[in-house]
């Protein structure tokens, strides 16, 4: 499923809109939909070159199992479906740009990006996940020479690893999930972790050990000491454990050592931060600063679960809180989408039949 075309704006221009959404991950995209249902226009800013956040950048082909009504969907397909869903509301995207500064105005807020774009809006919605993220690079001498050619930190196309003699390094969910997902198509997989304990989901650990027991994959408990190869093409991974040193042959390596999260300029917006998360109420998901809302992983409140479906719920309530800033003289008349004929016409492009 391809991603619906994105309405992008050139950097350095000045805009006016109702709401600015910082972050184009699933929660930010669904916020466009929920705001749009209430007649609120939105611009979306994201530092990545495409919408989707972590779903697009880190696990586009990883199965997601907890989206209501969809038994299984990949990260890429979820983003594509969200883009299709928000298409009627004509959101404007500012990609490859970072929210750099924010100031209060007489009519709301003025946000500027690092590329000189200025946007005036009534409300700000922060949906930036954990902030901008980069993979943690393992401390392996010379690894830079292989990056992007035979050493990777994410799987963007599952089929690119078909037939590969693959080393997967790490002990968390990403390492385990991709070991399980790539086993059917890789020539051979060796999972390497420094200790025989794993941080991933217990079910994933059990499935991985079953594959090892059946002889379908190899498990090496060892420290990675170096890489062998030439011209960016890896031929082996040098490891060491209590049994001594060894070379694990491979032609491709996936390294999952976690992510480094950087909050960036949002930390200077004057919000109530706790461990890089923004405290919000659970009625409107508004921050301590009136007119600034936060949804998704960065929102902090009692009982918070970092789930995409939780962010969808937060988006719906946020939009109702934002309505009163955008339309202060109007009374919000909430309608179910199944009974609101004007909303159905906007979303479907057809005139609904009478009941």
PDB file of C-alpha atoms in Angstrom, residues 143-337:
ATOM      1  CA  UNK A 143      31.973   0.021  12.082  1.00  0.00           C
ATOM      2  CA  UNK A 144      31.576   3.350  10.248  1.00  0.00           C
ATOM      3  CA  UNK A 145      33.168   1.811   7.157  1.00  0.00           C
ATOM      4  CA  UNK A 146      30.333  -0.698   6.796  1.00  0.00           C
ATOM      5  CA  UNK A 147      27.287   1.432   7.691  1.00  0.00           C
ATOM      6  CA  UNK A 148      24.652   1.614   4.977  1.00  0.00           C
ATOM      7  CA  UNK A 149      26.376  -1.057   2.879  1.00  0.00           C
ATOM      8  CA  UNK A 150      26.402  -4.210   4.984  1.00  0.00           C
ATOM      9  CA  UNK A 151      25.759  -2.957   8.545  1.00  0.00           C
ATOM     10  CA  UNK A 152      22.340  -1.502   9.334  1.00  0.00           C
ATOM     11  CA  UNK A 153      20.496  -0.189  12.392  1.00  0.00           C
ATOM     12  CA  UNK A 154      16.943  -0.636  11.088  1.00  0.00           C
ATOM     13  CA  UNK A 155      14.970  -2.776   8.635  1.00  0.00           C
ATOM     14  CA  UNK A 156      13.315  -0.601   6.024  1.00  0.00           C
ATOM     15  CA  UNK A 157      12.696  -3.346   3.460  1.00  0.00           C
ATOM     16  CA  UNK A 158      12.347  -6.864   4.794  1.00  0.00           C
ATOM     17  CA  UNK A 159      13.057  -8.436   1.400  1.00  0.00           C
ATOM     18  CA  UNK A 160      16.480  -6.763   1.291  1.00  0.00           C
ATOM     19  CA  UNK A 161      17.639  -9.408   3.786  1.00  0.00           C
ATOM     20  CA  UNK A 162      16.370 -12.422   1.844  1.00  0.00           C
ATOM     21  CA  UNK A 163      19.097 -14.998   1.290  1.00  0.00           C
ATOM     22  CA  UNK A 164      21.563 -13.199   3.561  1.00  0.00           C
ATOM     23  CA  UNK A 165      23.937 -14.796   6.044  1.00  0.00           C
ATOM     24  CA  UNK A 166      22.936 -12.476   8.807  1.00  0.00           C
ATOM     25  CA  UNK A 167      24.279 -11.505  12.219  1.00  0.00           C
ATOM     26  CA  UNK A 168      21.791  -9.756  14.497  1.00  0.00           C
ATOM     27  CA  UNK A 169      23.346  -8.070  17.516  1.00  0.00           C
ATOM     28  CA  UNK A 170      21.335  -7.109  20.580  1.00  0.00           C
ATOM     29  CA  UNK A 171      19.078  -8.478  23.279  1.00  0.00           C
ATOM     30  CA  UNK A 172      15.956  -6.329  23.224  1.00  0.00           C
ATOM     31  CA  UNK A 173      12.634  -6.467  21.397  1.00  0.00           C
ATOM     32  CA  UNK A 174      13.983  -5.195  18.072  1.00  0.00           C
ATOM     33  CA  UNK A 175      16.752  -7.819  17.922  1.00  0.00           C
ATOM     34  CA  UNK A 176      14.366 -10.617  18.858  1.00  0.00           C
ATOM     35  CA  UNK A 177      11.517  -9.460  16.624  1.00  0.00           C
ATOM     36  CA  UNK A 178      13.712  -9.239  13.547  1.00  0.00           C
ATOM     37  CA  UNK A 179      15.375 -12.550  14.331  1.00  0.00           C
ATOM     38  CA  UNK A 180      11.921 -14.130  14.276  1.00  0.00           C
ATOM     39  CA  UNK A 181      10.660 -12.182  11.258  1.00  0.00           C
ATOM     40  CA  UNK A 182      13.727 -12.646   9.069  1.00  0.00           C
ATOM     41  CA  UNK A 183      14.387 -16.328   9.884  1.00  0.00           C
ATOM     42  CA  UNK A 184      12.022 -17.588   7.168  1.00  0.00           C
ATOM     43  CA  UNK A 185      13.776 -15.630   4.387  1.00  0.00           C
ATOM     44  CA  UNK A 186      17.427 -15.317   5.491  1.00  0.00           C
ATOM     45  CA  UNK A 187      19.961 -17.945   4.479  1.00  0.00           C
ATOM     46  CA  UNK A 188      21.192 -18.182   8.075  1.00  0.00           C
ATOM     47  CA  UNK A 189      20.873 -16.020  11.193  1.00  0.00           C
ATOM     48  CA  UNK A 190      23.218 -15.818  14.149  1.00  0.00           C
ATOM     49  CA  UNK A 191      21.906 -13.831  17.106  1.00  0.00           C
ATOM     50  CA  UNK A 192      24.723 -12.413  19.232  1.00  0.00           C
ATOM     51  CA  UNK A 193      24.200 -11.035  22.731  1.00  0.00           C
ATOM     52  CA  UNK A 194      26.674 -10.417  25.512  1.00  0.00           C
ATOM     53  CA  UNK A 195      24.702 -12.421  28.088  1.00  0.00           C
ATOM     54  CA  UNK A 196      22.178 -15.235  28.095  1.00  0.00           C
ATOM     55  CA  UNK A 197      19.386 -12.998  29.366  1.00  0.00           C
ATOM     56  CA  UNK A 198      17.173 -10.937  27.099  1.00  0.00           C
ATOM     57  CA  UNK A 199      15.182  -7.751  27.629  1.00  0.00           C
ATOM     58  CA  UNK A 200      12.525  -8.599  25.063  1.00  0.00           C
ATOM     59  CA  UNK A 201       9.031  -9.991  25.503  1.00  0.00           C
ATOM     60  CA  UNK A 202       9.061 -13.444  27.151  1.00  0.00           C
ATOM     61  CA  UNK A 203       7.081 -14.972  24.260  1.00  0.00           C
ATOM     62  CA  UNK A 204       9.673 -13.706  21.774  1.00  0.00           C
ATOM     63  CA  UNK A 205      12.496 -15.127  23.881  1.00  0.00           C
ATOM     64  CA  UNK A 206      10.750 -18.511  23.999  1.00  0.00           C
ATOM     65  CA  UNK A 207      10.182 -18.547  20.235  1.00  0.00           C
ATOM     66  CA  UNK A 208      13.811 -17.615  19.604  1.00  0.00           C
ATOM     67  CA  UNK A 209      15.094 -20.402  21.868  1.00  0.00           C
ATOM     68  CA  UNK A 210      12.797 -22.877  20.125  1.00  0.00           C
ATOM     69  CA  UNK A 211      14.351 -21.945  16.773  1.00  0.00           C
ATOM     70  CA  UNK A 212      17.820 -22.438  18.268  1.00  0.00           C
ATOM     71  CA  UNK A 213      16.804 -25.823  19.662  1.00  0.00           C
ATOM     72  CA  UNK A 214      15.443 -26.840  16.255  1.00  0.00           C
ATOM     73  CA  UNK A 215      18.730 -25.856  14.592  1.00  0.00           C
ATOM     74  CA  UNK A 216      17.105 -23.133  12.471  1.00  0.00           C
ATOM     75  CA  UNK A 217      19.168 -20.248  13.880  1.00  0.00           C
ATOM     76  CA  UNK A 218      22.358 -19.893  15.910  1.00  0.00           C
ATOM     77  CA  UNK A 219      22.752 -18.135  19.259  1.00  0.00           C
ATOM     78  CA  UNK A 220      26.141 -16.839  20.326  1.00  0.00           C
ATOM     79  CA  UNK A 221      26.610 -15.490  23.860  1.00  0.00           C
ATOM     80  CA  UNK A 222      29.676 -13.318  23.410  1.00  0.00           C
ATOM     81  CA  UNK A 223      31.087  -9.813  23.142  1.00  0.00           C
ATOM     82  CA  UNK A 224      31.609  -8.379  19.674  1.00  0.00           C
ATOM     83  CA  UNK A 225      35.214  -7.245  19.345  1.00  0.00           C
ATOM     84  CA  UNK A 226      35.510  -6.263  15.690  1.00  0.00           C
ATOM     85  CA  UNK A 227      34.433  -6.707  12.085  1.00  0.00           C
ATOM     86  CA  UNK A 228      36.155  -8.299   9.130  1.00  0.00           C
ATOM     87  CA  UNK A 229      35.702  -7.351   5.497  1.00  0.00           C
ATOM     88  CA  UNK A 230      36.716  -4.843   2.837  1.00  0.00           C
ATOM     89  CA  UNK A 231      35.221  -1.979   0.814  1.00  0.00           C
ATOM     90  CA  UNK A 232      32.235  -1.724   3.126  1.00  0.00           C
ATOM     91  CA  UNK A 233      31.308  -5.378   2.740  1.00  0.00           C
ATOM     92  CA  UNK A 234      31.378  -7.379   5.944  1.00  0.00           C
ATOM     93  CA  UNK A 235      32.600 -10.991   5.878  1.00  0.00           C
ATOM     94  CA  UNK A 236      32.664 -11.849   9.569  1.00  0.00           C
ATOM     95  CA  UNK A 237      32.159 -10.661  13.138  1.00  0.00           C
ATOM     96  CA  UNK A 238      34.945 -11.220  15.647  1.00  0.00           C
ATOM     97  CA  UNK A 239      33.559 -12.331  19.035  1.00  0.00           C
ATOM     98  CA  UNK A 240      34.977 -13.388  22.364  1.00  0.00           C
ATOM     99  CA  UNK A 241      33.584 -15.275  25.339  1.00  0.00           C
ATOM    100  CA  UNK A 242      34.756 -17.660  28.052  1.00  0.00           C
ATOM    101  CA  UNK A 243      35.546 -20.270  25.380  1.00  0.00           C
ATOM    102  CA  UNK A 244      37.906 -17.914  23.561  1.00  0.00           C
ATOM    103  CA  UNK A 245      37.841 -15.878  20.367  1.00  0.00           C
ATOM    104  CA  UNK A 246      36.015 -16.791  17.159  1.00  0.00           C
ATOM    105  CA  UNK A 247      34.827 -15.392  13.839  1.00  0.00           C
ATOM    106  CA  UNK A 248      31.133 -15.616  12.963  1.00  0.00           C
ATOM    107  CA  UNK A 249      30.839 -15.600   9.138  1.00  0.00           C
ATOM    108  CA  UNK A 250      28.230 -13.248   7.680  1.00  0.00           C
ATOM    109  CA  UNK A 251      27.565 -10.894   4.779  1.00  0.00           C
ATOM    110  CA  UNK A 252      25.170  -8.561   6.610  1.00  0.00           C
ATOM    111  CA  UNK A 253      24.808  -7.303  10.163  1.00  0.00           C
ATOM    112  CA  UNK A 254      21.867  -5.720  11.974  1.00  0.00           C
ATOM    113  CA  UNK A 255      22.805  -3.943  15.220  1.00  0.00           C
ATOM    114  CA  UNK A 256      20.045  -3.106  17.711  1.00  0.00           C
ATOM    115  CA  UNK A 257      21.557  -1.293  20.670  1.00  0.00           C
ATOM    116  CA  UNK A 258      18.627   0.988  21.410  1.00  0.00           C
ATOM    117  CA  UNK A 259      17.923   4.615  20.568  1.00  0.00           C
ATOM    118  CA  UNK A 260      19.228   7.930  21.744  1.00  0.00           C
ATOM    119  CA  UNK A 261      16.349  10.350  22.226  1.00  0.00           C
ATOM    120  CA  UNK A 262      16.881  14.106  22.003  1.00  0.00           C
ATOM    121  CA  UNK A 263      14.084  16.447  23.003  1.00  0.00           C
ATOM    122  CA  UNK A 264      15.658  19.332  21.102  1.00  0.00           C
ATOM    123  CA  UNK A 265      14.295  22.887  21.237  1.00  0.00           C
ATOM    124  CA  UNK A 266      10.982  21.723  22.743  1.00  0.00           C
ATOM    125  CA  UNK A 267      12.881  21.616  26.039  1.00  0.00           C
ATOM    126  CA  UNK A 268      13.096  25.419  25.828  1.00  0.00           C
ATOM    127  CA  UNK A 269       9.377  26.018  25.308  1.00  0.00           C
ATOM    128  CA  UNK A 270       8.807  26.698  29.029  1.00  0.00           C
ATOM    129  CA  UNK A 271       6.690  23.604  29.674  1.00  0.00           C
ATOM    130  CA  UNK A 272       6.479  21.512  32.825  1.00  0.00           C
ATOM    131  CA  UNK A 273       8.929  18.712  31.982  1.00  0.00           C
ATOM    132  CA  UNK A 274       9.660  15.548  33.931  1.00  0.00           C
ATOM    133  CA  UNK A 275      12.341  13.284  32.432  1.00  0.00           C
ATOM    134  CA  UNK A 276      11.720  14.833  29.002  1.00  0.00           C
ATOM    135  CA  UNK A 277       7.987  14.222  29.206  1.00  0.00           C
ATOM    136  CA  UNK A 278       5.266  16.846  29.396  1.00  0.00           C
ATOM    137  CA  UNK A 279       2.694  16.750  32.189  1.00  0.00           C
ATOM    138  CA  UNK A 280      -0.876  16.991  30.850  1.00  0.00           C
ATOM    139  CA  UNK A 281      -4.393  16.748  32.221  1.00  0.00           C
ATOM    140  CA  UNK A 282      -6.486  13.778  31.158  1.00  0.00           C
ATOM    141  CA  UNK A 283      -9.539  15.815  30.191  1.00  0.00           C
ATOM    142  CA  UNK A 284      -8.039  17.763  27.279  1.00  0.00           C
ATOM    143  CA  UNK A 285      -4.390  16.626  27.265  1.00  0.00           C
ATOM    144  CA  UNK A 286      -3.409  20.233  27.727  1.00  0.00           C
ATOM    145  CA  UNK A 287      -0.036  21.124  29.224  1.00  0.00           C
ATOM    146  CA  UNK A 288       0.582  23.571  32.061  1.00  0.00           C
ATOM    147  CA  UNK A 289       0.686  26.285  29.386  1.00  0.00           C
ATOM    148  CA  UNK A 290      -2.789  27.149  28.035  1.00  0.00           C
ATOM    149  CA  UNK A 291      -3.091  26.462  24.324  1.00  0.00           C
ATOM    150  CA  UNK A 292      -0.273  23.928  24.187  1.00  0.00           C
ATOM    151  CA  UNK A 293      -1.367  20.286  24.092  1.00  0.00           C
ATOM    152  CA  UNK A 294       0.656  17.069  24.164  1.00  0.00           C
ATOM    153  CA  UNK A 295      -0.284  13.583  22.984  1.00  0.00           C
ATOM    154  CA  UNK A 296       1.572  10.346  22.378  1.00  0.00           C
ATOM    155  CA  UNK A 297       4.729   9.083  24.058  1.00  0.00           C
ATOM    156  CA  UNK A 298       5.814  12.516  25.283  1.00  0.00           C
ATOM    157  CA  UNK A 299       2.588  13.081  27.260  1.00  0.00           C
ATOM    158  CA  UNK A 300       2.880  12.240  30.951  1.00  0.00           C
ATOM    159  CA  UNK A 301      -0.023  11.487  33.312  1.00  0.00           C
ATOM    160  CA  UNK A 302      -0.924   8.837  35.911  1.00  0.00           C
ATOM    161  CA  UNK A 303      -1.466   5.441  34.318  1.00  0.00           C
ATOM    162  CA  UNK A 304       0.111   6.441  30.990  1.00  0.00           C
ATOM    163  CA  UNK A 305       0.698   3.578  28.541  1.00  0.00           C
ATOM    164  CA  UNK A 306       3.038   4.188  25.612  1.00  0.00           C
ATOM    165  CA  UNK A 307       0.776   2.604  23.007  1.00  0.00           C
ATOM    166  CA  UNK A 308      -0.342   3.910  19.623  1.00  0.00           C
ATOM    167  CA  UNK A 309      -3.970   3.221  20.543  1.00  0.00           C
ATOM    168  CA  UNK A 310      -3.579   5.326  23.704  1.00  0.00           C
ATOM    169  CA  UNK A 311      -2.299   8.178  21.551  1.00  0.00           C
ATOM    170  CA  UNK A 312      -5.359   7.879  19.310  1.00  0.00           C
ATOM    171  CA  UNK A 313      -7.613   8.285  22.362  1.00  0.00           C
ATOM    172  CA  UNK A 314      -5.565  11.266  23.509  1.00  0.00           C
ATOM    173  CA  UNK A 315      -5.920  12.857  20.056  1.00  0.00           C
ATOM    174  CA  UNK A 316      -9.715  12.745  20.243  1.00  0.00           C
ATOM    175  CA  UNK A 317      -9.916  14.456  23.632  1.00  0.00           C
ATOM    176  CA  UNK A 318      -7.210  16.968  22.688  1.00  0.00           C
ATOM    177  CA  UNK A 319      -9.190  18.099  19.658  1.00  0.00           C
ATOM    178  CA  UNK A 320     -12.166  18.982  21.821  1.00  0.00           C
ATOM    179  CA  UNK A 321      -9.958  21.070  24.086  1.00  0.00           C
ATOM    180  CA  UNK A 322      -8.364  22.792  21.098  1.00  0.00           C
ATOM    181  CA  UNK A 323     -11.783  23.676  19.631  1.00  0.00           C
ATOM    182  CA  UNK A 324     -12.431  26.314  22.283  1.00  0.00           C
ATOM    183  CA  UNK A 325      -9.216  28.159  21.410  1.00  0.00           C
ATOM    184  CA  UNK A 326      -9.824  28.050  17.675  1.00  0.00           C
ATOM    185  CA  UNK A 327     -13.538  28.892  17.844  1.00  0.00           C
ATOM    186  CA  UNK A 328     -14.010  30.756  21.154  1.00  0.00           C
ATOM    187  CA  UNK A 329     -17.465  32.061  20.159  1.00  0.00           C
ATOM    188  CA  UNK A 330     -18.840  28.706  19.049  1.00  0.00           C
ATOM    189  CA  UNK A 331     -20.410  25.947  21.071  1.00  0.00           C
ATOM    190  CA  UNK A 332     -19.017  22.515  20.293  1.00  0.00           C
ATOM    191  CA  UNK A 333     -21.778  20.210  19.079  1.00  0.00           C
ATOM    192  CA  UNK A 334     -20.207  16.789  19.103  1.00  0.00           C
ATOM    193  CA  UNK A 335     -21.588  14.323  16.590  1.00  0.00           C
ATOM    194  CA  UNK A 336     -20.848  10.672  16.005  1.00  0.00           C
ATOM    195  CA  UNK A 337     -19.320  10.188  12.579  1.00  0.00           C
TER     196      UNK A 337
END
